[in-house]
Short mmCIF file of C-alpha atoms and ligand atoms in Angstrom, two decimals:
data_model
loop_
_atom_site.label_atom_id
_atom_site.label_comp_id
_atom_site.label_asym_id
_atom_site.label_seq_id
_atom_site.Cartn_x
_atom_site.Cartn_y
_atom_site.Cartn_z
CA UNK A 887 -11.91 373.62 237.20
CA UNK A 888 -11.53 375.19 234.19
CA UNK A 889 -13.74 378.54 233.23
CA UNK A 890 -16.63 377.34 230.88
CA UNK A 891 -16.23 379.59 227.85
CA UNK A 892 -18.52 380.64 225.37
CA UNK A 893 -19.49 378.63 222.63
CA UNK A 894 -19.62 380.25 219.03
CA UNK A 895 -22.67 378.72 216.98
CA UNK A 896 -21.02 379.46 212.76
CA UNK A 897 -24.08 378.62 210.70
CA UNK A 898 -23.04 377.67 207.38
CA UNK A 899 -26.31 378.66 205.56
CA UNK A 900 -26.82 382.35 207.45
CA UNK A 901 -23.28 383.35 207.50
CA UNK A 902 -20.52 383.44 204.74
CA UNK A 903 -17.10 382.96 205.96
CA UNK A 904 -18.39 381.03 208.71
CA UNK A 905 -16.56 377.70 207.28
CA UNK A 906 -13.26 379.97 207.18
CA UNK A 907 -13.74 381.05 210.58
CA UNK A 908 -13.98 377.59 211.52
CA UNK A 909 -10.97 376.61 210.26
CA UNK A 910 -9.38 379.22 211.92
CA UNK A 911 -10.17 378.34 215.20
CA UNK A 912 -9.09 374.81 214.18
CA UNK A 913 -5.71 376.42 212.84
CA UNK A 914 -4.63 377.73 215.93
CA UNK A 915 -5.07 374.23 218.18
CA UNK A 916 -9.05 375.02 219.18
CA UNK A 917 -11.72 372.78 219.02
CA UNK A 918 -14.59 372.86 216.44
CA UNK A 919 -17.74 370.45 216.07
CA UNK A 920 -18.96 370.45 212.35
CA UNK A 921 -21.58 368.29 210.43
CA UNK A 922 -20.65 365.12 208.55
CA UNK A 923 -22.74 362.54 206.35
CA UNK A 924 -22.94 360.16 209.22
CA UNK A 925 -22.77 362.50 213.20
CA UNK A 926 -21.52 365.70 214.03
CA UNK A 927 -17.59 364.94 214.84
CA UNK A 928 -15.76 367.61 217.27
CA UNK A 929 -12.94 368.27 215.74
CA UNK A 930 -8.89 369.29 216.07
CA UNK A 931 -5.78 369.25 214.70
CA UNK A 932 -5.25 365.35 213.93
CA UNK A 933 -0.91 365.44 214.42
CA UNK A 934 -1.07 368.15 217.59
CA UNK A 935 -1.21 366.25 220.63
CA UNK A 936 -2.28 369.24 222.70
CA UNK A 937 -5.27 370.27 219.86
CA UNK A 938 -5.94 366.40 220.26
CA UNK A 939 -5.87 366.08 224.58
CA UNK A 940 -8.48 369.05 224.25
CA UNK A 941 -10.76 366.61 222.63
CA UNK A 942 -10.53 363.60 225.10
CA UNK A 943 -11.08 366.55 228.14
CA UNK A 944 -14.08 368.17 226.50
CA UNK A 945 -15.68 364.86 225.72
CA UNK A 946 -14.89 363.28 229.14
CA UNK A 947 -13.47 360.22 226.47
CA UNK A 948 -10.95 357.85 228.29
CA UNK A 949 -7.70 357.63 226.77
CA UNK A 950 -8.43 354.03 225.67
CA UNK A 951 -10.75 354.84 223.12
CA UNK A 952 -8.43 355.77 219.66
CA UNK A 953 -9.90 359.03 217.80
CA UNK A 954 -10.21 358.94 213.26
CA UNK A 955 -8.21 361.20 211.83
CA UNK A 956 -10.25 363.12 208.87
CA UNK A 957 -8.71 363.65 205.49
CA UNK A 958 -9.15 366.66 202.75
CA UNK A 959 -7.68 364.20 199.96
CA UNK A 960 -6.95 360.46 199.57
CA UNK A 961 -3.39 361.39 199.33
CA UNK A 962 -2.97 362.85 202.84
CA UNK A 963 -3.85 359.12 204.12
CA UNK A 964 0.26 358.22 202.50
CA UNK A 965 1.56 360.21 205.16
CA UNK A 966 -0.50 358.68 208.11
CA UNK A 967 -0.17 354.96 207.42
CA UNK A 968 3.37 353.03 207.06
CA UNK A 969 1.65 351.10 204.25
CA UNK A 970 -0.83 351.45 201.96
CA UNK A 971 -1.89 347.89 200.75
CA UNK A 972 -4.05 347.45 197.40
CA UNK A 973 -7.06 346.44 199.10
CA UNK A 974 -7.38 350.04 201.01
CA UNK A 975 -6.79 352.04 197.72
CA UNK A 976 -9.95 350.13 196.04
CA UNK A 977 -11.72 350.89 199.31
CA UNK A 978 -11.20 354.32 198.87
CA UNK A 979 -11.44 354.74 195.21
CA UNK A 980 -14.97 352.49 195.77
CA UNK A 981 -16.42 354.47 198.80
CA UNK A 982 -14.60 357.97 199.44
CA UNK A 983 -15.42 360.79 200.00
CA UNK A 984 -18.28 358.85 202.68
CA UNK A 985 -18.96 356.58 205.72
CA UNK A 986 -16.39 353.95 205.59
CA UNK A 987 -13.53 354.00 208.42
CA UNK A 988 -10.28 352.13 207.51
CA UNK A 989 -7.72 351.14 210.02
CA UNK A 990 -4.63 350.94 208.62
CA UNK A 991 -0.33 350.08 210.01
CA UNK A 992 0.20 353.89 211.34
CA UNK A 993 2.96 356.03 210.43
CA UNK A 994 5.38 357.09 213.05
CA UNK A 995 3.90 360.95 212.90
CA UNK A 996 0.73 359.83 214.35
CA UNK A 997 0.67 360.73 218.11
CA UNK A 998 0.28 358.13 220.52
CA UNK A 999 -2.84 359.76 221.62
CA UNK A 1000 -4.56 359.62 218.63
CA UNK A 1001 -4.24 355.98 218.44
CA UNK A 1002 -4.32 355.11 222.07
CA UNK A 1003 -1.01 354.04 221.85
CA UNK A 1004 -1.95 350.85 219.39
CA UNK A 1005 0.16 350.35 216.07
CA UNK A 1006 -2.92 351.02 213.97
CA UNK A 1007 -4.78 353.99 212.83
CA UNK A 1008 -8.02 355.00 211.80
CA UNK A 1009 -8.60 357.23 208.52
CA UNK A 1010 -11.40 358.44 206.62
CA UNK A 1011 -12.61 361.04 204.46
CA UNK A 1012 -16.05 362.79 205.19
CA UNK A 1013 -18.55 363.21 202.34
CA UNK A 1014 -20.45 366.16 203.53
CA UNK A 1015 -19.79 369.17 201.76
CA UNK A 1016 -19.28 371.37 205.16
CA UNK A 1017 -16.41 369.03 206.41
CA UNK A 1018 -14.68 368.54 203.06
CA UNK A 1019 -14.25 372.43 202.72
CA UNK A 1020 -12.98 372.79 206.54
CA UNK A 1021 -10.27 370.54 206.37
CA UNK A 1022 -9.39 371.16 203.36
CA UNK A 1023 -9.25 374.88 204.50
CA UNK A 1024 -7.05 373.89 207.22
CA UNK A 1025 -4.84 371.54 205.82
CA UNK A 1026 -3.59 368.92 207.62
CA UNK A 1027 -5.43 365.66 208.99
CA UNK A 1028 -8.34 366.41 211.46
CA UNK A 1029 -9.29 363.54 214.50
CA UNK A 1030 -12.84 364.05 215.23
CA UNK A 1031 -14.84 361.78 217.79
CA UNK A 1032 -18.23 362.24 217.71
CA UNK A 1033 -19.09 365.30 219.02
CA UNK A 1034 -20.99 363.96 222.38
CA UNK A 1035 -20.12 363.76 226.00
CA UNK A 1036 -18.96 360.27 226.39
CA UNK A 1037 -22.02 357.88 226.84
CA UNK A 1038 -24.48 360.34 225.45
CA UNK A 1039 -25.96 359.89 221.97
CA UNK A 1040 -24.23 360.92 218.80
CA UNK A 1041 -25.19 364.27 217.53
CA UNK A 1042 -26.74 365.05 214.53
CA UNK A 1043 -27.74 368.26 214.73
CA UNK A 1044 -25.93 371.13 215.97
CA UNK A 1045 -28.76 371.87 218.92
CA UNK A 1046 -27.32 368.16 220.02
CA UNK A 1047 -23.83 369.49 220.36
CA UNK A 1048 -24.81 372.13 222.56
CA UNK A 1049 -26.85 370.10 224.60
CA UNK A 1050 -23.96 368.34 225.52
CA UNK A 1051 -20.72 370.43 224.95
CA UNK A 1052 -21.98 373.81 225.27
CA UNK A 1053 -19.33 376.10 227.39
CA UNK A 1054 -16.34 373.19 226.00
CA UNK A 1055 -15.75 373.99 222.46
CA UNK A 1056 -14.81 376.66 220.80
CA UNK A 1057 -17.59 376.50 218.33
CA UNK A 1058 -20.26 374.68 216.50
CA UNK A 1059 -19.90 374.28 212.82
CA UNK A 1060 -24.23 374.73 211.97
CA UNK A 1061 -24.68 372.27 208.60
CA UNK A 1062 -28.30 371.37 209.62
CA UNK A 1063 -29.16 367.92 210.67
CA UNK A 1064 -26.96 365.09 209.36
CA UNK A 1065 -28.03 362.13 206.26
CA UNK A 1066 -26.71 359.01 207.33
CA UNK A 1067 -27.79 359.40 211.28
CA UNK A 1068 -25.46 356.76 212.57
CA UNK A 1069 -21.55 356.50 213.13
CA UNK A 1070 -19.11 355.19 209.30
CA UNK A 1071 -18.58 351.63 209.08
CA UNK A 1072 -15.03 350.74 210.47
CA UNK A 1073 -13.12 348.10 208.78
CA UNK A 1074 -9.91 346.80 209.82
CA UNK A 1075 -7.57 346.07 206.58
CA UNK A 1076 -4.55 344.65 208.65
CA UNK A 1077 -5.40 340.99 209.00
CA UNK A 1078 -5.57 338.65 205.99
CA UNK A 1079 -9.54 339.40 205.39
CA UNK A 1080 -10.89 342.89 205.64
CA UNK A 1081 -13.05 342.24 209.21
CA UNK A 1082 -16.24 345.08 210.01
CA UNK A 1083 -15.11 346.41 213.67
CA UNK A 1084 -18.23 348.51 213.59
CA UNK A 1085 -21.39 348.38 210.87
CA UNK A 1086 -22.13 351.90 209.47
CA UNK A 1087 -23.08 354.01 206.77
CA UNK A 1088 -21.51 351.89 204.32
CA UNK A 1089 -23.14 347.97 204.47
CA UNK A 1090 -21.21 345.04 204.57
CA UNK A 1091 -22.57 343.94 201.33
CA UNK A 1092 -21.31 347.00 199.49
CA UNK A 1093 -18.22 346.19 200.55
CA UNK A 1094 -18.24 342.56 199.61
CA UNK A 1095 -19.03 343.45 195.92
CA UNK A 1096 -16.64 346.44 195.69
CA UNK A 1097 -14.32 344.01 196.50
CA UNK A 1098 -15.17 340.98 194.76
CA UNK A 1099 -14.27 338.74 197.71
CA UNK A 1100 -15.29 338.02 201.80
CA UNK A 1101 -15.13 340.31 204.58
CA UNK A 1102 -15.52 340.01 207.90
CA UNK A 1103 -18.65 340.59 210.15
CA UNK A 1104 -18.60 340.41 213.84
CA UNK A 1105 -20.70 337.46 214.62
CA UNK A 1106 -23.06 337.17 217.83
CA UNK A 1107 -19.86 335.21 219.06
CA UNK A 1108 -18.26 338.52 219.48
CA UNK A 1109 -21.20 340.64 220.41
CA UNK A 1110 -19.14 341.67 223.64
CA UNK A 1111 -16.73 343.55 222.06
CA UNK A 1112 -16.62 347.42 221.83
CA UNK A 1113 -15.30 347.77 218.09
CA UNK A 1114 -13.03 345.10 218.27
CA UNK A 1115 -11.52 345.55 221.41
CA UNK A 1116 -12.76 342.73 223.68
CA UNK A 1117 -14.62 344.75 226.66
CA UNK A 1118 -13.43 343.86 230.47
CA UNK A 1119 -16.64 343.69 231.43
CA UNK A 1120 -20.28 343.49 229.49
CA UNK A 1121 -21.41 346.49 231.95
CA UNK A 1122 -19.14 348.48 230.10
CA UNK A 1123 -21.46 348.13 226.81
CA UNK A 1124 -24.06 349.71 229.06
CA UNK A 1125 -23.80 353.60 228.75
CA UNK A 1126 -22.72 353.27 225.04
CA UNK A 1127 -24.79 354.97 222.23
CA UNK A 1128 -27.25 354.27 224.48
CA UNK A 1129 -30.52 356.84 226.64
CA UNK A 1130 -30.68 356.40 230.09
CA UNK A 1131 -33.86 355.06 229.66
CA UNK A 1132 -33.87 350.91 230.84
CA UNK A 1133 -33.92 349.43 227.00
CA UNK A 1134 -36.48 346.34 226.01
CA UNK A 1135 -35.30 345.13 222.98
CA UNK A 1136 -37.50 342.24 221.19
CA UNK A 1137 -36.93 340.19 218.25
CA UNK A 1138 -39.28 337.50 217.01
CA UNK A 1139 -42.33 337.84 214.85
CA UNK A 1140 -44.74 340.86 213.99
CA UNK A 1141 -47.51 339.59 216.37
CA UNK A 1142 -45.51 338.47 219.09
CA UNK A 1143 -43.48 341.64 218.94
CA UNK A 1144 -46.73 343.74 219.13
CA UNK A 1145 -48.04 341.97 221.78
CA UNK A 1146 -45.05 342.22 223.87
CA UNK A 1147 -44.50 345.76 223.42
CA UNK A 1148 -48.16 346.46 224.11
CA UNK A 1149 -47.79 344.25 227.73
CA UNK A 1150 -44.55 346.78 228.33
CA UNK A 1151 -46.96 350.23 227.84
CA UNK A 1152 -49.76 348.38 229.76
CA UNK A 1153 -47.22 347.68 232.93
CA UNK A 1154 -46.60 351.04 233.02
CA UNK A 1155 -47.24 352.67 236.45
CA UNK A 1156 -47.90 355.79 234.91
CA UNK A 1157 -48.30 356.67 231.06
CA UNK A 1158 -45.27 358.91 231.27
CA UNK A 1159 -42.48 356.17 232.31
CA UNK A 1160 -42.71 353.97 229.01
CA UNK A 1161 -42.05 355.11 225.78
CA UNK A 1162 -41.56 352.52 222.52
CA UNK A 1163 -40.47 353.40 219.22
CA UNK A 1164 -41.83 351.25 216.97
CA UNK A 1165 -41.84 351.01 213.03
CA UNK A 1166 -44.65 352.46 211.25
CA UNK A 1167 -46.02 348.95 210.09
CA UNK A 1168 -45.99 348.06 214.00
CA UNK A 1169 -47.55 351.36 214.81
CA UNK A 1170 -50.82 349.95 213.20
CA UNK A 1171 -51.07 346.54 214.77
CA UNK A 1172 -50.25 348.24 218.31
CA UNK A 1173 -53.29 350.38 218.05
CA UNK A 1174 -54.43 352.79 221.25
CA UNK A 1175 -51.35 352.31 223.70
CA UNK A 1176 -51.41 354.07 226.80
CA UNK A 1177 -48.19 355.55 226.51
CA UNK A 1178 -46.02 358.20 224.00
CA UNK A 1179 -45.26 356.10 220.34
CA UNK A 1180 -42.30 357.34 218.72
CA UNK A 1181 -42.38 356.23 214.55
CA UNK A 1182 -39.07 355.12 213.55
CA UNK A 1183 -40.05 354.75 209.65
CA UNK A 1184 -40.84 351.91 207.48
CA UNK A 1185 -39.08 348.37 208.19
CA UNK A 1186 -38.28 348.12 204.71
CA UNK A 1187 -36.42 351.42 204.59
CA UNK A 1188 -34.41 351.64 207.69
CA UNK A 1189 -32.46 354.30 206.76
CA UNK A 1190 -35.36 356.30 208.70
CA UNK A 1191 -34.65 354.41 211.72
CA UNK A 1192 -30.87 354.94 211.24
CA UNK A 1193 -31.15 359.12 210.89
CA UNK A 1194 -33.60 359.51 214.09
CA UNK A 1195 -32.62 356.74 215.97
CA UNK A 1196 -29.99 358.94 218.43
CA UNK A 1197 -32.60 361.92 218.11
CA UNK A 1198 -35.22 359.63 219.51
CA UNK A 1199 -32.67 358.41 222.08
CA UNK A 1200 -32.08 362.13 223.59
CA UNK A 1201 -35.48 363.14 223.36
CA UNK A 1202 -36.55 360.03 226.15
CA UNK A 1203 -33.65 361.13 228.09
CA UNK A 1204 -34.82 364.82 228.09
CA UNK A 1205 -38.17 363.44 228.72
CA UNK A 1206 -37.16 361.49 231.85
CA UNK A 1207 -38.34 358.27 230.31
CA UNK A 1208 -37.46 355.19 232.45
CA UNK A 1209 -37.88 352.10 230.10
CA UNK A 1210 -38.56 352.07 226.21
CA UNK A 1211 -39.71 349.13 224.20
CA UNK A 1212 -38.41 348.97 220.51
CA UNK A 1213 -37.64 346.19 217.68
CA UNK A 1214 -34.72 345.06 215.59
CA UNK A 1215 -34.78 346.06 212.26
CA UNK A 1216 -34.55 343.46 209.69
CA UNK A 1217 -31.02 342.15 209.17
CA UNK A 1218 -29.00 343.59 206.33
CA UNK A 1219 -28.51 346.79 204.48
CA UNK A 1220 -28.15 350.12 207.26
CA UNK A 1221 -30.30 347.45 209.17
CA UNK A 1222 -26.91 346.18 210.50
CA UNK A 1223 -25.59 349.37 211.75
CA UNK A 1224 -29.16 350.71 213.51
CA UNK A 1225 -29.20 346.63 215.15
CA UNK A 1226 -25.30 346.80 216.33
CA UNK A 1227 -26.62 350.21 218.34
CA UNK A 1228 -29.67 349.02 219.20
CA UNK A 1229 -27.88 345.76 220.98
CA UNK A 1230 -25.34 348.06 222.53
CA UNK A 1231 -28.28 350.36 223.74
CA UNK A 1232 -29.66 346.76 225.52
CA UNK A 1233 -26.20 345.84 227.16
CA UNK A 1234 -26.33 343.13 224.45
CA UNK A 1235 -29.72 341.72 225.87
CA UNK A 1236 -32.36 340.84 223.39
CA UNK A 1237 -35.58 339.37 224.23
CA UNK A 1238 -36.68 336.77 221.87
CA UNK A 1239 -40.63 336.61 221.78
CA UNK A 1240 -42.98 334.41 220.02
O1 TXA B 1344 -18.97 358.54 211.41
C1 TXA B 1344 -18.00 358.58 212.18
O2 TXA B 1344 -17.13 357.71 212.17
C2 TXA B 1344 -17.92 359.76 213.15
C3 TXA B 1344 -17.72 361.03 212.33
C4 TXA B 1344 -17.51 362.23 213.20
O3 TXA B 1344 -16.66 360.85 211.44
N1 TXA B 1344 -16.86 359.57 214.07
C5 TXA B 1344 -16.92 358.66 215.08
O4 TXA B 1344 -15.82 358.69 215.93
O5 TXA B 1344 -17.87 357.92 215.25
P1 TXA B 1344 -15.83 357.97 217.34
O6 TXA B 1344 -14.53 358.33 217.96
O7 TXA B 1344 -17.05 358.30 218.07
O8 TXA B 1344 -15.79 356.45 216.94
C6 TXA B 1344 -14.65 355.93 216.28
C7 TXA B 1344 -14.52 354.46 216.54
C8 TXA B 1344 -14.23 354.24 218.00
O9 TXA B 1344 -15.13 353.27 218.52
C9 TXA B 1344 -12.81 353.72 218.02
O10 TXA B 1344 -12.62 352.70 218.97
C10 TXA B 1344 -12.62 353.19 216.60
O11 TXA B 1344 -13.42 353.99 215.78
N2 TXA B 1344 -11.21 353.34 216.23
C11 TXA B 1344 -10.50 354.47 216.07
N3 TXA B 1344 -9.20 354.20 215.81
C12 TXA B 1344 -9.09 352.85 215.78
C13 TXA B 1344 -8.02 351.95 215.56
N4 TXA B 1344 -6.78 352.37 215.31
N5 TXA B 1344 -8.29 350.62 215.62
C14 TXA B 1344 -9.53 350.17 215.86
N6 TXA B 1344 -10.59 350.97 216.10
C15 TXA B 1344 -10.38 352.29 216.06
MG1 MG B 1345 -18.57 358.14 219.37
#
């Protein structure tokens, strides 16, 4: 057992030089979590395998899971990739600085580690202002996971870092709570059609008419993969992105979706077990529930959902909440991205009503 050490908390908007200090620590192999658009990422030097080890024993991450490395410029991505094909420069031109993840042929400099040991590697270049000025303070290439114990929610606000890695890092980066809410959109660019490995921050049809031409979705076909890697076993989907609350996840029409979720609250044993989050036309046609209603946003603007979604997922585990009822949002747009965690928060399980 390691000592648990003290945790630093830099906050960006109280103290200058805190960004500086930051990239200090980073500098000289510690670890720092700092704000992007999308999560918090915990952060360390992308092309020092010991900086990057630190990571995978703070987070309790298995070595199987590859890390993104974080760039200051587009032209630090030349040295991490053995090519750079056409299609990835219009990506980046199109969608950079911001939430789109592209997995590229990696350069022999790339540790092993980084890339769990595949040929491929995972690059992208933050648009928050707080990260852009950190590693371009430090340098060189950051990897940054985000900054969660494995299996926990994604962080996106500092207070969610320490929840989870207080006493493991060196210190929190304090930007205030995050835009985006969920995880970049990662898009694989070595097979003959670019192909989404996870939806994110950027939508699949942005990327379709930046390009001019089809990419790849994952299809309910391959809903039991974890980001393209087929999983060994659906359990494994389980803990992801996901509370330790038991998930009921409906789909089906307004009125049958009401009525279901309003059977789950009545079941209840006690009015503290069940918890839904619902959207804030639902919240209407539920009317008096006897149990806690969480409100997710509007349906037709789920980029609500998508910011407080893994908020709303730690506060029912710090609540001790044992099952929580909640909807798809519609197909399409962010929509995508808050559905793929939603479905991974289920174990893939959706229960079609009505
Ligand atoms: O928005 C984000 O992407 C955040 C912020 C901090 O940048 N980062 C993030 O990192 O979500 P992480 O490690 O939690 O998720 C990265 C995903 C993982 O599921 C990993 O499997 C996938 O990207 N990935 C990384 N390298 C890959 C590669 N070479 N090939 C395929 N997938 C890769
Ligand atoms: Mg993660």
């Amino acid at each position: 057992m390691t000592v648990p050490k003290r945790t630093h908390i830099l906050n960006v908007a109280r103290s200058t030089g805190a960004i500086e200090r930051a990239a200090e620590i980073l500098r000289t192999g510690g670890l720092v979590a700092f704000p992007t658009e999308t999560v918090y990422g915990l952060g360390a030097l992308g092309l020092d395998p010991e900086a990057v080890e630190r990571i995978f024993v703070a987070k309790g991450r298995p070595h199987t899971d590859p890390l993104i490395l974080h760039v200051g410029e587009e032209s630090w991505v030349r040295d991490l990739v053995s090519t750079l094909p056409p299609v990835a420069e219009a990506l980046m031109e199109a969608f950079w600085p911001g939430p789109l993840t592209l997995v590229l042929p990696k350069a022999a400099r790339v540790p092993d580690l980084v890339t769990a040991g595949m040929d491929s590697v995972a690059v992208r270049m933050p648009a928050h202002p707080v990260a852009l000025e950190l590693i371009r303070s430090v340098g060189q290439p950051i990897a940054a996971p985000s900054a969660n114990l494995f299996s926990r929610p994604s962080p996106t606000t500092a207070a969610h870092v320490l929840q989870d890695l207080d006493g493991r890092i060196d210190a929190v980066l304090d930007g205030g709570p995050t835009d985006v809410g969920v995880e970049s959109t990662v898009l694989d660019l070595r097979g003959d059609e670019p192909a989404i490995l996870r939806p994110g921050g950027v939508t699949h049809a942005e990327l379709e008419r930046a390009l001019a031409r089809r990419v790849r979705r994952r299809d309910d076909a391959e809903e039991g993969d974890i980001d393209g890697q087929p999983a060994p076993s659906p359990g494994l989907l389980t803990r992801h992105y996901s509370p330790r609350a038991e998930v009921f996840l409906y789909d089906g029409p307004d009125a049958a979706v009401t009525a279901a979720m309003r059977r789950l609250s009545d079941e209840a044993k006690s009015g503290s077990e069940t918890t839904l989050l619902a959207f804030t036309e639902d919240i209407e046609a539920l009317g008096a529930v006897p149990c806690t209603v969480v409100d997710l946003g509007s349906r037709e603007h789920p980029e609500e959902a998508a910011r407080t979604l893994y908020g709303a997922f730690r506060d029912l585990d710090k609540h001790g909440i044992a099952r929580v009822g909640i909807r798809l949002a519609p197909p399409g747009g962010i929509g995508d991205a808050v559905n793929d965690r939603l479905r991974r928060a289920a174990s893939g399980r959706v229960l079609r009503v009505g």
